[in-house]
Tab-separated table of C-alpha atoms in Angstrom:
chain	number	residue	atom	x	y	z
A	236	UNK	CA	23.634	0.723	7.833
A	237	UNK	CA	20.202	1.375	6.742
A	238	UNK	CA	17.814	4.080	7.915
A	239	UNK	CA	14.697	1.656	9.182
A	240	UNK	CA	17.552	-0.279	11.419
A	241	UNK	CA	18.762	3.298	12.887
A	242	UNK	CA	15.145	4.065	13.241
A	243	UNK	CA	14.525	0.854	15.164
A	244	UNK	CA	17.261	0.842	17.509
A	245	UNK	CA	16.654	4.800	18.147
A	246	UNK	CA	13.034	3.991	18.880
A	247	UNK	CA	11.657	6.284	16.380
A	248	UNK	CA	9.804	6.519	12.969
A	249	UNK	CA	11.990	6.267	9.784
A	250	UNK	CA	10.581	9.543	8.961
A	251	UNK	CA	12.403	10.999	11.921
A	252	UNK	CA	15.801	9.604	11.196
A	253	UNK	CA	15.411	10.917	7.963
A	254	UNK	CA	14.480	14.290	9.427
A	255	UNK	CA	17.899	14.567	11.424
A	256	UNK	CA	19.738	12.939	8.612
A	257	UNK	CA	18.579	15.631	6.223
A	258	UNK	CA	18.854	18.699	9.175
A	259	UNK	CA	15.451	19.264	9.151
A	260	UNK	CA	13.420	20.504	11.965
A	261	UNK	CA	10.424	19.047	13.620
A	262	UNK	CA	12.360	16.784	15.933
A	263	UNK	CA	12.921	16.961	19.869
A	264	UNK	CA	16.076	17.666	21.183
A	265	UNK	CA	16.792	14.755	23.079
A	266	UNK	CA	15.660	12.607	20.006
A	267	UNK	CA	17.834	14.333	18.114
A	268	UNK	CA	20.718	13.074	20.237
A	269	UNK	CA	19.794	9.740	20.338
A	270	UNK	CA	19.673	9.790	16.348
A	271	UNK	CA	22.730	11.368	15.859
A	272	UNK	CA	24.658	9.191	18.733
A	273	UNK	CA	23.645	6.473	16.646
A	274	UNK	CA	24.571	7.520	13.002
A	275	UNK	CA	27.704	8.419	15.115
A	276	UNK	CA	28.208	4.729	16.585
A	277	UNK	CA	26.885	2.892	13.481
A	278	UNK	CA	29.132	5.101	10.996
A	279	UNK	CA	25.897	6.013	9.125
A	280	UNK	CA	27.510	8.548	6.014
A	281	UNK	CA	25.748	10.607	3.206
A	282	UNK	CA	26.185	8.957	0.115
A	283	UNK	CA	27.271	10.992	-3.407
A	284	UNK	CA	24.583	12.409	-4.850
A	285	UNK	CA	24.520	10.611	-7.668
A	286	UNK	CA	24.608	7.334	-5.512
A	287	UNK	CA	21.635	8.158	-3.799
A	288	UNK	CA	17.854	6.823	-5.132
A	289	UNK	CA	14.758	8.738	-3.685
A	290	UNK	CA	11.762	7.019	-2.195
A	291	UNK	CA	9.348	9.424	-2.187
A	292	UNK	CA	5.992	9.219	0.012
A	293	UNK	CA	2.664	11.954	-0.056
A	294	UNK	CA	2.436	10.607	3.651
A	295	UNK	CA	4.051	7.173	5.139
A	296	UNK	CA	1.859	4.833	6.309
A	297	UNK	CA	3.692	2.699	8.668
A	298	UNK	CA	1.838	-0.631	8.174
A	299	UNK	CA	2.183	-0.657	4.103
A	300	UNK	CA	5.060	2.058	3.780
A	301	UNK	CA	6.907	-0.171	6.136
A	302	UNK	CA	6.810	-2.748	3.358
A	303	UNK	CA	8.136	-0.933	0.709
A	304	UNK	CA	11.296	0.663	2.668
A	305	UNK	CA	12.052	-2.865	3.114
A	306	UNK	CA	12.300	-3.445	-0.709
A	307	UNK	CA	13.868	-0.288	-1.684
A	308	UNK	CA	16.183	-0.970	1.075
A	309	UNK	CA	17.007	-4.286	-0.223
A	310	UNK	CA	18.059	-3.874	-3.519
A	311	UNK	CA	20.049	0.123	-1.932
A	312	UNK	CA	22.663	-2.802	-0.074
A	313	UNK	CA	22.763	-4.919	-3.058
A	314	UNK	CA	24.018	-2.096	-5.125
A	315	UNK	CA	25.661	0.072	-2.993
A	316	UNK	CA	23.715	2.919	-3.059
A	317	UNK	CA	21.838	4.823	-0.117
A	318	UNK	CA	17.727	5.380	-0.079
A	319	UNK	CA	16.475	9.317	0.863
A	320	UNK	CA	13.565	9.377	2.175
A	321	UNK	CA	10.976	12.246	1.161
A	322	UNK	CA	7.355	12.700	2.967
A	323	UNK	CA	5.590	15.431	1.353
A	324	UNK	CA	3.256	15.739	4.202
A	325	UNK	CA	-0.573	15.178	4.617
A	326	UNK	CA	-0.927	18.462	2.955
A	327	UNK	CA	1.432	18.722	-0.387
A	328	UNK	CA	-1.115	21.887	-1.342
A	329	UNK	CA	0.693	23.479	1.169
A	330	UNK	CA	3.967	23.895	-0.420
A	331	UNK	CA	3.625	25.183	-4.244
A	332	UNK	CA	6.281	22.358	-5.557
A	333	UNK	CA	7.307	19.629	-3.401
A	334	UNK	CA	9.033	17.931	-5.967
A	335	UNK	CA	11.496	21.156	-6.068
A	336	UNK	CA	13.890	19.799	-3.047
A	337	UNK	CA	13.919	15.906	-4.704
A	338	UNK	CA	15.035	18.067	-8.167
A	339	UNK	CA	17.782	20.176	-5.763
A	340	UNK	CA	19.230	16.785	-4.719
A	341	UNK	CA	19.629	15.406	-8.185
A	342	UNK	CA	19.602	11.771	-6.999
A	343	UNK	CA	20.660	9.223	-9.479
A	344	UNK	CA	16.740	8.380	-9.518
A	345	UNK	CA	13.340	8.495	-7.677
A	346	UNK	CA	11.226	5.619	-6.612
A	347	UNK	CA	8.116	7.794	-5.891
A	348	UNK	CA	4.991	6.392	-4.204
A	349	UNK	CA	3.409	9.808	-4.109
A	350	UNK	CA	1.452	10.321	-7.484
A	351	UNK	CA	2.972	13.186	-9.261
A	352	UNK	CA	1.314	15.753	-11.155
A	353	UNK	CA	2.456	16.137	-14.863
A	354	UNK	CA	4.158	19.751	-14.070
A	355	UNK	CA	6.418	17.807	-11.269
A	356	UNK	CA	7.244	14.625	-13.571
A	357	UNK	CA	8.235	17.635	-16.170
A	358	UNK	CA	10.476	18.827	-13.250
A	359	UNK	CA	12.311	15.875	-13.090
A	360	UNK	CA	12.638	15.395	-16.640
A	361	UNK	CA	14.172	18.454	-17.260
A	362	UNK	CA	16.655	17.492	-14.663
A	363	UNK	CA	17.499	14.008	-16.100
A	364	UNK	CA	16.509	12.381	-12.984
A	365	UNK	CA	14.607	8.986	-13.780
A	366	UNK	CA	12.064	7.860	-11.690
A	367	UNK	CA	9.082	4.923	-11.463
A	368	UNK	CA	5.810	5.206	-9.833
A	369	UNK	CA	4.562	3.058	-7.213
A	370	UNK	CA	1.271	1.594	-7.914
A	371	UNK	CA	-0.214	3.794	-9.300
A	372	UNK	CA	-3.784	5.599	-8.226
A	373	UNK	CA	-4.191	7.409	-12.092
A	374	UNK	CA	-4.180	6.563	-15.473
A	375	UNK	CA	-0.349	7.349	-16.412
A	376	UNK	CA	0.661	8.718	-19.696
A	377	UNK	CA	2.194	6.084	-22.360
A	378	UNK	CA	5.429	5.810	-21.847
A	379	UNK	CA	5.632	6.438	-17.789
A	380	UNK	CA	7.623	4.071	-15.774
A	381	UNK	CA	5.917	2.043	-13.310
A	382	UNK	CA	5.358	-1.021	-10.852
A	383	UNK	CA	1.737	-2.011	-9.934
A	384	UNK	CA	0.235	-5.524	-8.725
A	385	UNK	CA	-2.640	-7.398	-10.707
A	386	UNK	CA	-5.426	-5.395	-8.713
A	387	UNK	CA	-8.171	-6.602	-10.967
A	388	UNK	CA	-7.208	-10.443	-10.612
A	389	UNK	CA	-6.988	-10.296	-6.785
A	390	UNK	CA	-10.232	-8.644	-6.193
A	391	UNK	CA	-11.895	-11.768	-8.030
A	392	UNK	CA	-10.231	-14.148	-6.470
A	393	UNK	CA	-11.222	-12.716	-3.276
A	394	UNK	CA	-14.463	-12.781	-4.191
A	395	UNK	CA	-14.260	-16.379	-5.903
A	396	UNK	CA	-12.954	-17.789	-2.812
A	397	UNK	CA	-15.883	-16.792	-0.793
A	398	UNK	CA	-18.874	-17.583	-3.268
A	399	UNK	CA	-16.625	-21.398	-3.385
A	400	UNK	CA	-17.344	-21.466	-0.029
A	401	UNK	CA	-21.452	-21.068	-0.376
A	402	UNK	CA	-21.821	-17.278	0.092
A	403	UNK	CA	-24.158	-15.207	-1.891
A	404	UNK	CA	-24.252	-12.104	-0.194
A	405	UNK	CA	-21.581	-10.842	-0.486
A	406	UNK	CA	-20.574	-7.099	0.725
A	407	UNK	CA	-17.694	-5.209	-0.141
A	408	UNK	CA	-16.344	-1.894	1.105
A	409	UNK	CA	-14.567	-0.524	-1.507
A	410	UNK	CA	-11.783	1.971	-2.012
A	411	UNK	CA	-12.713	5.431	-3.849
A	412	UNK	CA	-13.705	5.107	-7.130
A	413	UNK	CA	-10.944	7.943	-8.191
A	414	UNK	CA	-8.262	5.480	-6.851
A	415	UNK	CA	-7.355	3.232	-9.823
A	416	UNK	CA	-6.594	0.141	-8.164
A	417	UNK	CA	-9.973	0.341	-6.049
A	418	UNK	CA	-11.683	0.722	-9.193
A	419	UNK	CA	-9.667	-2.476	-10.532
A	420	UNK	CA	-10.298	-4.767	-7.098
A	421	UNK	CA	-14.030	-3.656	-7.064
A	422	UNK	CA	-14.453	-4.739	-10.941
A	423	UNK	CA	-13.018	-8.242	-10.034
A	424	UNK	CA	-15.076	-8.668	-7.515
A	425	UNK	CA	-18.176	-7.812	-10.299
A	426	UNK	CA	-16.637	-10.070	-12.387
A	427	UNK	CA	-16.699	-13.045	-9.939
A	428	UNK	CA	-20.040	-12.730	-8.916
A	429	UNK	CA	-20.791	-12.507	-12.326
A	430	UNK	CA	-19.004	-15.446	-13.796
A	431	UNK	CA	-21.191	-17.159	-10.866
A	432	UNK	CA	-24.459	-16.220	-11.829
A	433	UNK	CA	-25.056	-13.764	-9.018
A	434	UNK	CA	-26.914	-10.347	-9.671
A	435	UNK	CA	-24.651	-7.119	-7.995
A	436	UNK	CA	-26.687	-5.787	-5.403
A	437	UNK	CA	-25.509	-1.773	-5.218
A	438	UNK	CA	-26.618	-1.617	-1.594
A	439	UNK	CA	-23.879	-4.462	-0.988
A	440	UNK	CA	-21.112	-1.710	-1.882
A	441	UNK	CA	-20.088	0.357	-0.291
A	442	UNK	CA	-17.102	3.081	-1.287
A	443	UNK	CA	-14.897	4.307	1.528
A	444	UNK	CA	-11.524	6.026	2.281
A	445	UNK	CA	-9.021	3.045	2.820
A	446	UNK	CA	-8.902	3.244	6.695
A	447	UNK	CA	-9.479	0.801	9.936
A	448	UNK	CA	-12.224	3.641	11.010
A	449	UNK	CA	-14.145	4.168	7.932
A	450	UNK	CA	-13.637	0.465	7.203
A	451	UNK	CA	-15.845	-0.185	10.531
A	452	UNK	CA	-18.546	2.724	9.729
A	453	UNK	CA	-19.037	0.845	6.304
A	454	UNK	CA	-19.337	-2.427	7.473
A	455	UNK	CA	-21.919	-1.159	10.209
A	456	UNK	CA	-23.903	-0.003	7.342
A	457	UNK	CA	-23.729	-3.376	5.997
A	458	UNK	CA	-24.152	-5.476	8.980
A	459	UNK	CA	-26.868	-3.220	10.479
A	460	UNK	CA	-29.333	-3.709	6.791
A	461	UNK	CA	-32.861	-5.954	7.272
A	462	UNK	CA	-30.661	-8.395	4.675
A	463	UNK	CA	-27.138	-7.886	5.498
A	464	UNK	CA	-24.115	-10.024	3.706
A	465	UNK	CA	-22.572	-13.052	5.152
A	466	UNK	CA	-19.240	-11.994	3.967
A	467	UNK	CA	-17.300	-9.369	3.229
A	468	UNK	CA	-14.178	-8.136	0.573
A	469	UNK	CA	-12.334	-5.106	1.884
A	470	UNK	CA	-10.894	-3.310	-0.544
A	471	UNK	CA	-7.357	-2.927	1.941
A	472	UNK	CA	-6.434	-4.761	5.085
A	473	UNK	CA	-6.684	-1.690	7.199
A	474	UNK	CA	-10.233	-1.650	5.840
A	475	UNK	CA	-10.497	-5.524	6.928
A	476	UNK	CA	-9.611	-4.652	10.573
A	477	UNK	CA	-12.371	-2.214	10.978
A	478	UNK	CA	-15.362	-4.445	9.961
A	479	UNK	CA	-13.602	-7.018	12.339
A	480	UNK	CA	-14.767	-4.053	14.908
A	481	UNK	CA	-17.667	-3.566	13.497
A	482	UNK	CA	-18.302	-6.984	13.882
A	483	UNK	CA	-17.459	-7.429	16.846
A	484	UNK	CA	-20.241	-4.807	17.922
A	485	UNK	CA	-22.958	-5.766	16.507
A	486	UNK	CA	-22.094	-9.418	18.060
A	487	UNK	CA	-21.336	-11.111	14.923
A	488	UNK	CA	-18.717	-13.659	15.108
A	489	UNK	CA	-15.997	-14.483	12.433
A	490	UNK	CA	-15.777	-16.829	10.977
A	491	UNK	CA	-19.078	-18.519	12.788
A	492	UNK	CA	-21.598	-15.488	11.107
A	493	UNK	CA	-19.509	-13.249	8.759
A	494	UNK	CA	-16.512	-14.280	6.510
A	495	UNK	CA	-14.025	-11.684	5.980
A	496	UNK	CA	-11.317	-11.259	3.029
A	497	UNK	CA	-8.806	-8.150	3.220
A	498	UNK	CA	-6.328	-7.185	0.515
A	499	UNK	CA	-2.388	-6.058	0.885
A	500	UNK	CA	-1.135	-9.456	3.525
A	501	UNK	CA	0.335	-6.850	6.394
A	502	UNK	CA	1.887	-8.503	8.788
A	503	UNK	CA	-0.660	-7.749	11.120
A	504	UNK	CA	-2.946	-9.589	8.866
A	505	UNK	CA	-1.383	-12.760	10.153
A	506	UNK	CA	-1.591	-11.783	14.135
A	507	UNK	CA	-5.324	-10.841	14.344
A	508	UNK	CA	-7.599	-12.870	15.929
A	509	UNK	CA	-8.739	-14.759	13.786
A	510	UNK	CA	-5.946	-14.230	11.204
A	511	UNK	CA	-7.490	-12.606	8.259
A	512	UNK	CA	-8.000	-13.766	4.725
A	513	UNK	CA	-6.692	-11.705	2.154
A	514	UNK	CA	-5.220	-11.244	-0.884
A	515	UNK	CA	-1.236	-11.215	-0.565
A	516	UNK	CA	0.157	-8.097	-2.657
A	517	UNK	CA	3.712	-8.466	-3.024
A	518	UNK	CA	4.663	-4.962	-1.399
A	519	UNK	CA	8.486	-5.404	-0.548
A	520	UNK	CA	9.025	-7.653	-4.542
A	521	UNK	CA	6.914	-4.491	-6.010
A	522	UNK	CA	9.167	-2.040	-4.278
A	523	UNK	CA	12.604	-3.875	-5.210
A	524	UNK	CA	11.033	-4.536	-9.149
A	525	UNK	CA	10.534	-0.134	-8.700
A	526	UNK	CA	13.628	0.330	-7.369
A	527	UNK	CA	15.374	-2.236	-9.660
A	528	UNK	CA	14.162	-0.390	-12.914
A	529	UNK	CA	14.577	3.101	-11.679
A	530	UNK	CA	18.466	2.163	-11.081
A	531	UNK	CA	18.846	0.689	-14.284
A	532	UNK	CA	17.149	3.997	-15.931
A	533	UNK	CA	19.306	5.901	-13.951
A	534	UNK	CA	22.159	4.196	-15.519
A	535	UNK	CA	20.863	4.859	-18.882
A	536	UNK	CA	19.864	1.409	-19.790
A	537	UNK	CA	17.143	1.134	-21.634
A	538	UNK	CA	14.334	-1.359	-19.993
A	539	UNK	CA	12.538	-4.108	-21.395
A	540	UNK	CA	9.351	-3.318	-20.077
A	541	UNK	CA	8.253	0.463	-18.470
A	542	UNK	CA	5.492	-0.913	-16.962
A	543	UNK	CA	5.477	-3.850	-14.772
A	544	UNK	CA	2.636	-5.702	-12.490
A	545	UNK	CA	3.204	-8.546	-10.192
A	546	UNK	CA	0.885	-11.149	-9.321
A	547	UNK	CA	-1.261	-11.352	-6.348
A	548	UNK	CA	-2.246	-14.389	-4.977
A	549	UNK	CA	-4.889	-15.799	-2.065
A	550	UNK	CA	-3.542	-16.245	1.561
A	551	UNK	CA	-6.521	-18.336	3.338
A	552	UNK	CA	-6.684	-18.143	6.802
A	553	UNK	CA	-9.375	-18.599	9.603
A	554	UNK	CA	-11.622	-15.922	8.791
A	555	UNK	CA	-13.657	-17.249	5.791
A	556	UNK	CA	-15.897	-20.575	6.562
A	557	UNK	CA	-18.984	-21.709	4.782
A	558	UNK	CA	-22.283	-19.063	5.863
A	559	UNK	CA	-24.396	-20.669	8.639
A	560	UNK	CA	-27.244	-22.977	7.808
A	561	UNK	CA	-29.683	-20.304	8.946
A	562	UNK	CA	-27.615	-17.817	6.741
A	563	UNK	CA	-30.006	-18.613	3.336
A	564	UNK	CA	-27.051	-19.372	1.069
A	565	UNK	CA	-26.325	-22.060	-1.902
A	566	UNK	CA	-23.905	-24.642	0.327
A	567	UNK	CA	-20.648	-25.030	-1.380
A	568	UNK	CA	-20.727	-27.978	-4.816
């Protein structure tokens, strides 16, 4: 019985289950009983410590943390073992180690999504407790386990796709530059429009927190200019969704006047109206590859590989079409 099924039937977030599972507070009474009824009925039981791998978030995310309790969660049933879940909170200044509770537990090892500081992967060495980082935001030091998806690659195929289909302005709002795989997903898109001929115009970029709402306030900024783009690459889906606002005011229709491309392939990528392009990042595989390697390290095998990336690939869908005739840009061959 896993958590995001108890979570489901309860009604509730899996960070609430998690919350009564683990006695801490923060959860309304008569939630509470529901939870508990439940772990009751389903026979829901703490696992042995050493049993137990930790998925550890700075802050879930429903729409993409969603994804990767599904593939920690997979490969926990395969093997027998049961997933704690760990939310540091939107403020992990607040509490001078986080990490220290995860090291108290001594799980057999720690799929973390949350990028750890050196002092806190220290922590956990000196405890003997494995762990892998999730795609990684920083440059990690040699020798650091992790699982990551070709970032670089996907940007430019984003970006090929749409100059294939006859655009030349192209916009992108982009992640944060400190954000590693923003950095990588911006580059590709350089190094399409490049390989095409096409000059970067800087005032076609531009760098925002990975949101729906800054996502739209960017895309204004882009759709608003004397010369704005006829298509855009956002650097996430969430992103994506917000410039489908922004479109939407500024009375621009998608596919007819703007293409759009998103990256990550949420689920709710597929239910928009029109369903979004975007680049398909193998969240739930990435997450079972993490959680595969951080058992097997827990185990004291030694891995083939401490660093792994999985490929992304293109999902097409209805919002990319050739620009408009009276959109000024190179038709297609």
């Amino acid at each position: 019985m896993t958590i995001s099924y108890i979570a489901e039937t309860a009604g509730v977030s899996v960070p609430t289950v998690s919350k009564v599972i683990n006695g801490r507070a923060g959860v309304a009474a008569e939630t509470r009983a529901r939870v508990e009824a439940l772990i009751s009925e389903f026979g829901y039981r703490r696992a042995n410590r050493r049993n137990l791998v930790e998925l550890v978030f700075s802050r879930l995310e429903d729409l993409w943390g969603m994804e990767i309790i599904r593939g920690v969660e997979q490969v926990a049933r395969e093997q027998r073992v049961a997933v704690v879940l760990t939310e540091f909170g939107p403020r992990p200044d607040a509490v001078a180690h986080p990490i220290d509770a995860t090291v108290a537990r001594r799980p057999a090892c720690v799929v973390t999504v949350a990028q750890l500081s050196q002092e806190q992967r220290d922590q956990l060495r000196a405890k003997e407790i494995p762990f892998v980082v999730f795609d990684p935001t920083v440059e990690l030091p040699d020798g650091v386990p992790f699982v990551g998806a070709t970032n670089w690659a996907g940007g430019r195929s984003a970006a090929r796709h749409l100059i294939e289909l006859g655009h030349r302005r192209i916009g992108m709002v982009a992640g944060p530059d400190h954000v590693l795989c923003c950095r990588a997903r911006l580059d590709g898109y350089r190094a399409a429009l490049e390989g095409a001929g096409l000059a970067l115009d800087p005032d076609l970029v531009v760098r925002t927190e990975l949101t729906r709402d800054h996502g739209r306030v960017a895309a204004l900024t882009l759709l608003t200019a004397r010369n704005p783009p006829t298509a855009i690459f956002a650097c996430n889906d969430l992103q994506a969704l917000g410039v489908y606002q922004a479109a939407r005011e500024v009375g621009s229709r998608i596919p007819q006047d703007l293409s759009v491309v998103g990256f990550d392939d949420l689920p709710v990528a597929a239910l928009v109206d029109p369903p979004l392009t975007t680049v398909h990042q193998p969240l739930a595989e990435m997450a079972v590859a993490a959680t595969e390697l951080a058992l097997a390290l827990g185990r004291g095998e030694a891995p083939t590989r401490v660093g792994i990336e999985l490929a992304t690939t293109l999902t097409v869908r209805a919002s990319t079409a050739p620009p408009s005739r009276d959109a000024g840009a190179v038709a297609p061959g």
